Tab-separated table of C-alpha atoms and ligand atoms in Angstrom:
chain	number	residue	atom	x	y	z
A	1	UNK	CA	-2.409	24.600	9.765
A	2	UNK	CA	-2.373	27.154	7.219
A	3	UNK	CA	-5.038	28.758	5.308
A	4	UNK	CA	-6.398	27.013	2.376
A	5	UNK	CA	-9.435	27.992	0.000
A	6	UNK	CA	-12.593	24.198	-0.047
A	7	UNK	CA	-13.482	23.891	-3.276
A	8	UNK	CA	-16.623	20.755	-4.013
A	9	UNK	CA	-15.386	18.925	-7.420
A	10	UNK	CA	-19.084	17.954	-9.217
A	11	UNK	CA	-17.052	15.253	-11.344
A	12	UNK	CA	-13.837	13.829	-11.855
A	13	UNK	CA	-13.643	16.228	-14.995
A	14	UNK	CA	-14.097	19.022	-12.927
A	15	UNK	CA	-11.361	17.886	-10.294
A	16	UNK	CA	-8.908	17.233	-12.176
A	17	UNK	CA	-9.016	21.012	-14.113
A	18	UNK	CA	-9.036	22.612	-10.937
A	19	UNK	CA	-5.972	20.537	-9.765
A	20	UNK	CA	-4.789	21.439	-13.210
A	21	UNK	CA	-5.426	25.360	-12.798
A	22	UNK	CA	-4.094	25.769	-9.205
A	23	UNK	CA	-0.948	23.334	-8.906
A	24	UNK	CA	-0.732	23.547	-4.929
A	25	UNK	CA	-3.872	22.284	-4.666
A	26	UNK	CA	-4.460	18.591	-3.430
A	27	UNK	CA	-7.559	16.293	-3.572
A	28	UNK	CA	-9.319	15.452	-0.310
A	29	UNK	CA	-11.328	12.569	0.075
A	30	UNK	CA	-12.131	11.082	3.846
A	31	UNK	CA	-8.683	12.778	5.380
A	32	UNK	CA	-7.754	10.393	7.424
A	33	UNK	CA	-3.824	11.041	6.738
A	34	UNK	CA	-4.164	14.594	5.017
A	35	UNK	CA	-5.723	16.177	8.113
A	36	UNK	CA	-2.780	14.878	9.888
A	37	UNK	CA	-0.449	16.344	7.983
A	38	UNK	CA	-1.973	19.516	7.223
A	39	UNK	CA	-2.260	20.009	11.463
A	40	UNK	CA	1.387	19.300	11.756
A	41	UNK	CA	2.468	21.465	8.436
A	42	UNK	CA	3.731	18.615	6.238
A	43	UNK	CA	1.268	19.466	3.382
A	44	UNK	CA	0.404	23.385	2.940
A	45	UNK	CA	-1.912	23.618	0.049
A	46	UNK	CA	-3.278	26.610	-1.144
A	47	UNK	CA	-6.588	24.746	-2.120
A	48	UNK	CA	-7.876	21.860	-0.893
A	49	UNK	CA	-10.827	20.155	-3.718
A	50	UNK	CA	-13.529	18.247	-1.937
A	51	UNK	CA	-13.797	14.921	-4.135
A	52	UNK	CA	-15.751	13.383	-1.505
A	53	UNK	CA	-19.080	13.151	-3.062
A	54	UNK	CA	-18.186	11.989	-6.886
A	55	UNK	CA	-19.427	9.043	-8.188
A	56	UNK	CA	-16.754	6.581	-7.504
A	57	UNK	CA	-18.311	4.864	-4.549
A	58	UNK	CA	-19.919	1.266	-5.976
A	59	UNK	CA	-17.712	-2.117	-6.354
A	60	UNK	CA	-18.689	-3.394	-9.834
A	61	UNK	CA	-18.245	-7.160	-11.316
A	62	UNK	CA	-16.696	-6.843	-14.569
A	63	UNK	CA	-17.914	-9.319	-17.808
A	64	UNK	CA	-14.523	-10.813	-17.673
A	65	UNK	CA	-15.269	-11.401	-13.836
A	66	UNK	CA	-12.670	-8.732	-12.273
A	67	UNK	CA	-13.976	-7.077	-9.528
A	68	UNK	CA	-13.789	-2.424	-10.069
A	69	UNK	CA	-13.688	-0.950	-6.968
A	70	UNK	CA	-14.529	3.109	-6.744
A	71	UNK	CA	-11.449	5.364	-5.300
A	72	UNK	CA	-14.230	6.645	-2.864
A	73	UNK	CA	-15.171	3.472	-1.734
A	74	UNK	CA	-14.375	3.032	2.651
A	75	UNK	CA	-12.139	0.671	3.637
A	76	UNK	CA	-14.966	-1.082	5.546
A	77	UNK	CA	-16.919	-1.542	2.489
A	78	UNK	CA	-14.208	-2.987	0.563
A	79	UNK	CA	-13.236	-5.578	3.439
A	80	UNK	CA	-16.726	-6.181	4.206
A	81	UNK	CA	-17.620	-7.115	0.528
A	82	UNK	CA	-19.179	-10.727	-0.095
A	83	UNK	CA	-17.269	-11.038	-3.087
A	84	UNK	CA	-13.794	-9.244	-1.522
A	85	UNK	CA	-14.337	-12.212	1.345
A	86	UNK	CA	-15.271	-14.792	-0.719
A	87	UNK	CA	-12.427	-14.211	-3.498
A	88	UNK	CA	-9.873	-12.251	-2.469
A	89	UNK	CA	-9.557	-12.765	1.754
A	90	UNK	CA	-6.264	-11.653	2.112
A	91	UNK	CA	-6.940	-8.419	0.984
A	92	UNK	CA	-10.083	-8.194	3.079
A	93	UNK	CA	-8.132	-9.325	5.875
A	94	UNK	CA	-5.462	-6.882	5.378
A	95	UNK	CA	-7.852	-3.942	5.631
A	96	UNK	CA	-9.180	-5.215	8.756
A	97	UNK	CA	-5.331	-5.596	9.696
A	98	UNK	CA	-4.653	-1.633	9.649
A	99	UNK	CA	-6.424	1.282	11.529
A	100	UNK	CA	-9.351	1.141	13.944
A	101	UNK	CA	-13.046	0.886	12.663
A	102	UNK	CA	-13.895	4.263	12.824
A	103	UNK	CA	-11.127	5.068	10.235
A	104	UNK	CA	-12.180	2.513	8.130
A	105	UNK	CA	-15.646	3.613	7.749
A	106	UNK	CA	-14.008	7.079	6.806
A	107	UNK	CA	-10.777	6.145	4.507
A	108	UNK	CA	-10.998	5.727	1.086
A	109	UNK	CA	-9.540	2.821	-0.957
A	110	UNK	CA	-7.811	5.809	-3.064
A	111	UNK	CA	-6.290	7.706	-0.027
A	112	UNK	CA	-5.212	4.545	1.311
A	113	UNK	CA	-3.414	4.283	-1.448
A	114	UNK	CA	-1.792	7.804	-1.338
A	115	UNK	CA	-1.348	7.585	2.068
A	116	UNK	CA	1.975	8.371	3.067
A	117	UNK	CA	4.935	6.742	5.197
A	118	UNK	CA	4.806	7.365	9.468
A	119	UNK	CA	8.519	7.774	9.405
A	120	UNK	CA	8.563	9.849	13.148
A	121	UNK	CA	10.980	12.220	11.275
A	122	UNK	CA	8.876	12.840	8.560
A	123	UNK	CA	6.204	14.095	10.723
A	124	UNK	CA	8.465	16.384	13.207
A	125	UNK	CA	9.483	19.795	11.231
A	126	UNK	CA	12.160	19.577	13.772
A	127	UNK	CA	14.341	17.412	11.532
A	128	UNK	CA	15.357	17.781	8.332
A	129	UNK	CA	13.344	15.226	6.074
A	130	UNK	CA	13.974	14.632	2.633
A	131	UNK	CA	10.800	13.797	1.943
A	132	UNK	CA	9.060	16.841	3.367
A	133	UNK	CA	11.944	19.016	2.129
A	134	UNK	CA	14.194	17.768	-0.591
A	135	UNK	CA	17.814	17.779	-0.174
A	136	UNK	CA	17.744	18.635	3.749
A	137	UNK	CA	18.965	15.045	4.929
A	138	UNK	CA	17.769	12.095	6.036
A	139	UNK	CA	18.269	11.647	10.008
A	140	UNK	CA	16.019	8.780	10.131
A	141	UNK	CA	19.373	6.842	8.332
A	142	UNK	CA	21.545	7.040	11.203
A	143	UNK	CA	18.778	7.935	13.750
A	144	UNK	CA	16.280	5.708	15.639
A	145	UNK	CA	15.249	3.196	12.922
A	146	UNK	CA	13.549	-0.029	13.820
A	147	UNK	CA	10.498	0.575	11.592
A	148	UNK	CA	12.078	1.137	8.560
A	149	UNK	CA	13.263	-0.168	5.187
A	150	UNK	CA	15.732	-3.547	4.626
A	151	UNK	CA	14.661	-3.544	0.667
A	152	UNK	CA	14.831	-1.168	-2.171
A	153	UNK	CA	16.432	2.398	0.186
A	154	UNK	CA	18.613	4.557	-0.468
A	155	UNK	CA	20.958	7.203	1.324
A	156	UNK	CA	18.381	9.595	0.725
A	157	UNK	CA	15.437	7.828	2.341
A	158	UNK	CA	14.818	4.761	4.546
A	159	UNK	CA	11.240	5.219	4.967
A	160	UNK	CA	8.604	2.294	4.190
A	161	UNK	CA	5.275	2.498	3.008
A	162	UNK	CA	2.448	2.162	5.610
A	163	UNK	CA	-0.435	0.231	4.106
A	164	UNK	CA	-1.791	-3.103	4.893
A	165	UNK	CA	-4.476	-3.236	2.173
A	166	UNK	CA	-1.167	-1.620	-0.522
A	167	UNK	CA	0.442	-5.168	-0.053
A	168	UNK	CA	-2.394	-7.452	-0.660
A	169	UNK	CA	-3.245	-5.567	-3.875
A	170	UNK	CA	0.397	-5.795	-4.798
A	171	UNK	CA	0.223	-9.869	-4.255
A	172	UNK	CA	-3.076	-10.398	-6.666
A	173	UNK	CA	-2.028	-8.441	-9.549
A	174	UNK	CA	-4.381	-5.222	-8.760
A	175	UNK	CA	-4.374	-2.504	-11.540
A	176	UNK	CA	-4.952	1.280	-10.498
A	177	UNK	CA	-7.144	3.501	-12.942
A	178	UNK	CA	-6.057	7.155	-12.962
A	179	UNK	CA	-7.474	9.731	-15.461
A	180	UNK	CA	-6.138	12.839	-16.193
A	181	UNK	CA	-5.899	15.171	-18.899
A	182	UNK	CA	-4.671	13.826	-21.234
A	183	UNK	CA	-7.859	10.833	-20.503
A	184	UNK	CA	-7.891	7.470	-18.839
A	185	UNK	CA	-4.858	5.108	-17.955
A	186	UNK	CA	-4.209	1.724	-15.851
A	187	UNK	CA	-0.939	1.543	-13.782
A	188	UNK	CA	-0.125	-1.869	-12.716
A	189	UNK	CA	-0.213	-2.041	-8.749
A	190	UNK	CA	3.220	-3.250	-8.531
A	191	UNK	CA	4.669	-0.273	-10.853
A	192	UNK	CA	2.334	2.202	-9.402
A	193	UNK	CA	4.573	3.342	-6.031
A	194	UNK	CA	8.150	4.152	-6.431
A	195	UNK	CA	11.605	3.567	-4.690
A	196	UNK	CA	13.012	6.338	-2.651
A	197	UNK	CA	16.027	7.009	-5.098
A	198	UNK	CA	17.228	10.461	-5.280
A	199	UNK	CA	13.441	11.333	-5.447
A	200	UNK	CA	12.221	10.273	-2.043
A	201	UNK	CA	9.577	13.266	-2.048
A	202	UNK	CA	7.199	11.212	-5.164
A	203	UNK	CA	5.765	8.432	-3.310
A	204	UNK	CA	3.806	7.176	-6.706
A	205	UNK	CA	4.077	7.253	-10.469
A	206	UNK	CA	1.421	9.666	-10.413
A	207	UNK	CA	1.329	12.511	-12.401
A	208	UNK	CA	0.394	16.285	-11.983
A	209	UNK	CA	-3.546	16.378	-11.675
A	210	UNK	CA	-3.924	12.776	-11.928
A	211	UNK	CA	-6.672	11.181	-9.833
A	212	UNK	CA	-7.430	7.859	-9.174
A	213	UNK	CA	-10.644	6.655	-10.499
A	214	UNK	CA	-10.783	3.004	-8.852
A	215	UNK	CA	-8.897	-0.493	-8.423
A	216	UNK	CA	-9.311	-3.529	-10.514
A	217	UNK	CA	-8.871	-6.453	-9.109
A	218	UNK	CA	-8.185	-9.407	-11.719
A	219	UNK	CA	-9.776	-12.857	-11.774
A	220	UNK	CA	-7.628	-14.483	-9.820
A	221	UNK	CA	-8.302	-18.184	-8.836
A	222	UNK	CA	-5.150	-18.528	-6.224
A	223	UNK	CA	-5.934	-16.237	-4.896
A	224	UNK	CA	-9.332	-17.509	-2.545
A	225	UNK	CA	-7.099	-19.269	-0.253
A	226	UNK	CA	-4.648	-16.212	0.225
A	227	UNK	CA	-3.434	-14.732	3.754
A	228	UNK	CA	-3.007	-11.986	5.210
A	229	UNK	CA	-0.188	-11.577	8.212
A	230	UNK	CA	0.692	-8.740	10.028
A	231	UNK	CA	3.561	-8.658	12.867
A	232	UNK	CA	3.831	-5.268	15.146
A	233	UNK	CA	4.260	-4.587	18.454
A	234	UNK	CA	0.682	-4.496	19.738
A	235	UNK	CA	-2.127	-6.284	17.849
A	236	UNK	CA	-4.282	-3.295	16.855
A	237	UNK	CA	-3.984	0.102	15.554
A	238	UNK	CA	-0.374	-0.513	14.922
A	239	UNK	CA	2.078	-0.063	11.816
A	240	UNK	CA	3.535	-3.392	10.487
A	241	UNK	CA	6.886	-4.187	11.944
A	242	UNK	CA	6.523	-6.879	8.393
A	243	UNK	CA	3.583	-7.798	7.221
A	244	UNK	CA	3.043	-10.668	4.385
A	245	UNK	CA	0.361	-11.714	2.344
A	246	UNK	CA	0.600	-14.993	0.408
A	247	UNK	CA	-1.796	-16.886	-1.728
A	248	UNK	CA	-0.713	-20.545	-2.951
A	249	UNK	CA	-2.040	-23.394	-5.136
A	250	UNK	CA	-1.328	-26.685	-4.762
A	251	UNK	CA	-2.159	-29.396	-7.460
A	252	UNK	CA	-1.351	-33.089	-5.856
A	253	UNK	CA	1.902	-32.370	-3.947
A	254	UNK	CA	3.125	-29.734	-6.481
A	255	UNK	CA	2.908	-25.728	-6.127
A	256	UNK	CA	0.658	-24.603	-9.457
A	257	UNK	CA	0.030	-21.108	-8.615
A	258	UNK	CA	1.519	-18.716	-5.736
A	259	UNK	CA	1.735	-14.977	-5.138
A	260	UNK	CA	3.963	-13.665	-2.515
A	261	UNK	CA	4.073	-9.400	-1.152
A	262	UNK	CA	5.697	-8.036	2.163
A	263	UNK	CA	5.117	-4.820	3.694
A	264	UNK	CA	6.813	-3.103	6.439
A	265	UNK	CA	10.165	-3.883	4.892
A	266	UNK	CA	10.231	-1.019	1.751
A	267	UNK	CA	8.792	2.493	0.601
A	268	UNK	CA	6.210	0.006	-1.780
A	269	UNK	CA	4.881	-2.705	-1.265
A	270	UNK	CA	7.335	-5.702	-1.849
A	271	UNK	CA	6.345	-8.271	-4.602
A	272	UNK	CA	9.049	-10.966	-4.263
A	273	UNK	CA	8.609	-12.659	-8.247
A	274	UNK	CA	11.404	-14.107	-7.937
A	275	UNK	CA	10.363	-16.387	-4.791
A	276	UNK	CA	7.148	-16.729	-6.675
A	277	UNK	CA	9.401	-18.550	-10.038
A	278	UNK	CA	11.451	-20.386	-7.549
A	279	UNK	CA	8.049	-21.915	-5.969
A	280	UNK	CA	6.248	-22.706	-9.118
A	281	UNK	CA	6.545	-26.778	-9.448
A	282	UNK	CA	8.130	-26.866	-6.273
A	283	UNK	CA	6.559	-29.357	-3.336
A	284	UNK	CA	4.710	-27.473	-0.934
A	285	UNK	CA	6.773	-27.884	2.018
A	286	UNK	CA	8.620	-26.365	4.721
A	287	UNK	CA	11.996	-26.575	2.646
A	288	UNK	CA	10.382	-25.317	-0.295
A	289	UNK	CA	9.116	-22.118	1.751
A	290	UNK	CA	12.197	-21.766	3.750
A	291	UNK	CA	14.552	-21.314	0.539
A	292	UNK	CA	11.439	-19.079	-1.100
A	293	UNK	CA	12.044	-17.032	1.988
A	294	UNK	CA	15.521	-16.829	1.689
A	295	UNK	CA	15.391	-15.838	-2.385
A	296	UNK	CA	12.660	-13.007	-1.042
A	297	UNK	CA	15.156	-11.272	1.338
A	298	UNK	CA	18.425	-11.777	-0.578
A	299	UNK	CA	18.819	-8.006	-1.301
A	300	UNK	CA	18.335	-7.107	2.619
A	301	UNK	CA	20.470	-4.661	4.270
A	302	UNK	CA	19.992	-4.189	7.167
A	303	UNK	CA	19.966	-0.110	9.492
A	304	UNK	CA	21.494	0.056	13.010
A	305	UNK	CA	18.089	-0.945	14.397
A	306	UNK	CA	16.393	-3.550	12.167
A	307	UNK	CA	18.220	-6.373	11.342
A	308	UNK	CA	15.746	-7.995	12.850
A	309	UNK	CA	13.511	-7.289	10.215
A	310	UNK	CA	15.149	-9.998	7.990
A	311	UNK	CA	14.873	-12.900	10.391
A	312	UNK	CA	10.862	-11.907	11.038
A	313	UNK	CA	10.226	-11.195	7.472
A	314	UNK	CA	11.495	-14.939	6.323
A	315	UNK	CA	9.627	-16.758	9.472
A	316	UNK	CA	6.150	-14.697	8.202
A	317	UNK	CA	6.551	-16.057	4.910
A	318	UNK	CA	6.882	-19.302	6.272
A	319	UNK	CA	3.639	-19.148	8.242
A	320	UNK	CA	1.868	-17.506	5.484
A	321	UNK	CA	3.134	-19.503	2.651
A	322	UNK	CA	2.064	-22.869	4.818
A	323	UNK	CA	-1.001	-21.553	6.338
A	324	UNK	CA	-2.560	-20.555	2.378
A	325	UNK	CA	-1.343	-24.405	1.174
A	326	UNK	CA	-3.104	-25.890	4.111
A	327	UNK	CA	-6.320	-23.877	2.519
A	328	UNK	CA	-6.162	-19.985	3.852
A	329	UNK	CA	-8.096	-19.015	6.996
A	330	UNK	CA	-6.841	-16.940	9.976
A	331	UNK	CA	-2.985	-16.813	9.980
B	1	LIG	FE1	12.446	11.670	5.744
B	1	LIG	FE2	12.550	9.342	4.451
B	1	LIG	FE3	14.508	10.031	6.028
B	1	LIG	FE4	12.139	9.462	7.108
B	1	LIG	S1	13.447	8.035	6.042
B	1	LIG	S2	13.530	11.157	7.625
B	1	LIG	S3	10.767	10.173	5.478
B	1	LIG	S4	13.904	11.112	4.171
């Protein structure tokens, strides 16, 4: 690790002009990925500002009803909310889906957000990376791959994004409030994390000195009966191999409503709107899901190691789309 000056932000004002005057610096909230990477030399900031103890830790209702979550709030509080439960399971469930409880209790709702891919190459300054190093390569392409993207790469980065909760906030429309300064602004969830590109070193739409304030989460009635599934290799404190979450309303035999995210399968979380359109109208049936499925992964392709990905990814959506129609619960 190198050597870094701790600096104690008093308000978000405050952060954000120290950001602002020292452009190596980064934001630290509960460090539950940033310590990682500043151990193994990914990060080397010159500064690191302490944001830990701002005001951004309450979950607020809204008059309209949405539900504004502080950056700083934990990942257990968030998951553990009555409201969160009550309206919005899949996202509580998808928190509970990722890390182990004493990372919860530590990780914020913002740095979950940030957090950034567990490509293996990413985190060995062995191998070139372009996301640690722009323009050095990307072995992970024609390397050891399984994890790794089927939607949205590109030749200059494979790498997905890691978060469970990311994906459940993409499905129910979450907004994400930044301010910076030049003031406040809302990024829609879905538009807030970017595709590798030629750019595979800017995970988000973030800019310079921007910090994020807290998550709104809309009124959403479909969503109460929403699901959360997660497939991996061992069935806790694992990455997704795919991951789904699916919410889905059903008026007599007819589909009213339905949202539909996969994770595990790109560098953002996956909003498949085009499965959603198909579904709208539809019966809610096994064929219905099954085609929805295949319009979700049309755009696949496939590395040396994943292909697998594609089959798994249609079967979850399946189970998850037929699993929220029968009501939600455990997937
Ligand atoms: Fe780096 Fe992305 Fe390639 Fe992984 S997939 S080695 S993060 S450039």
């Amino acid at each position: 690790m190198k050597n870094f000056t701790y600096t104690r932000a008093v308000s978000p004002k405050d952060a954000i002009q120290k950001s602002v005057a020292d452009p190596d610096a980064l934001f630290i909230g509960g460090g539950t990925n940033l310590v990682d990477r500043l151990k193994a030399f990914l990060d080397q900031p010159s500064q690191l500002i302490d944001i830990s103890r701002l005001q951004m830790q309450s979950i607020e209702k809204l008059p309209n009803g949405a539900l504004r979550v502080g950056a700083l709030v934990s990942n257990t509080a968030l998951a553990d909310h009555p409201e969160v439960k009550r309206n919005y399971p899949m996202l509580s469930r998808s928190i509970l889906a990722g890390a182990s409880q004493q990372i919860r209790n530590v990780a914020t709702v913002g740095g979950n957000i940030l957090q950034r891919t567990r490509c293996s190459y990413y985190y060995d300054t062995a191998f070139a990376c372009n996301k640690r190093q722009p323009g050095s390569g990307c072995p992970a392409a024609t390397g050891i791959n399984r994890m790794h993207a089927i939607l949205g790469a590109s030749d200059q980065c494979v790498a997905v994004n890691p978060s469970d909760m990311c994906v459940a906030l993409a499905a129910i429309d979450a907004v994400v409030e930044v301010e910076g300064t030049r003031g406040k602004r809302q990024i829609p969830f879905v538009n807030f994390h970017r595709l590798p590109d030629n750019t595979p070193q800017q995970d988000s739409n973030l800019q310079p000195g921007e910090l994020i304030t807290a998550v709104i989460l809309p009124p959403l009635p479909v969503a109460k009966s929403g699901v959360y599934l997660k497939l991996r290799d061992r069935t806790s404190y694992s990455f997704a191999l795919v991951s789904v979450a699916a919410a889905i309303e059903v008026t007599g035999d007819k589909i009213k409503d339905v949202r539909l995210a996969m994770g595990g399968v790109a560098h953002k979380p996956w909003r498949a709107m085009d499965a959603e359109k198909y579904l709208v109208g539809k019966s809610a049936d096994i064929d219905s899901f099954t085609q929805a499925a295949n319009i979700a992964l049309q755009g696949a392709k496939p590395l040396a190691h994943n292909g697998f990905k594609i089959e798994m990814t249609k079967r979850a959506i399946r189970r998850a789309l037929m699993v929220s129609a029968q009501g939600g619960g455990i997937v």
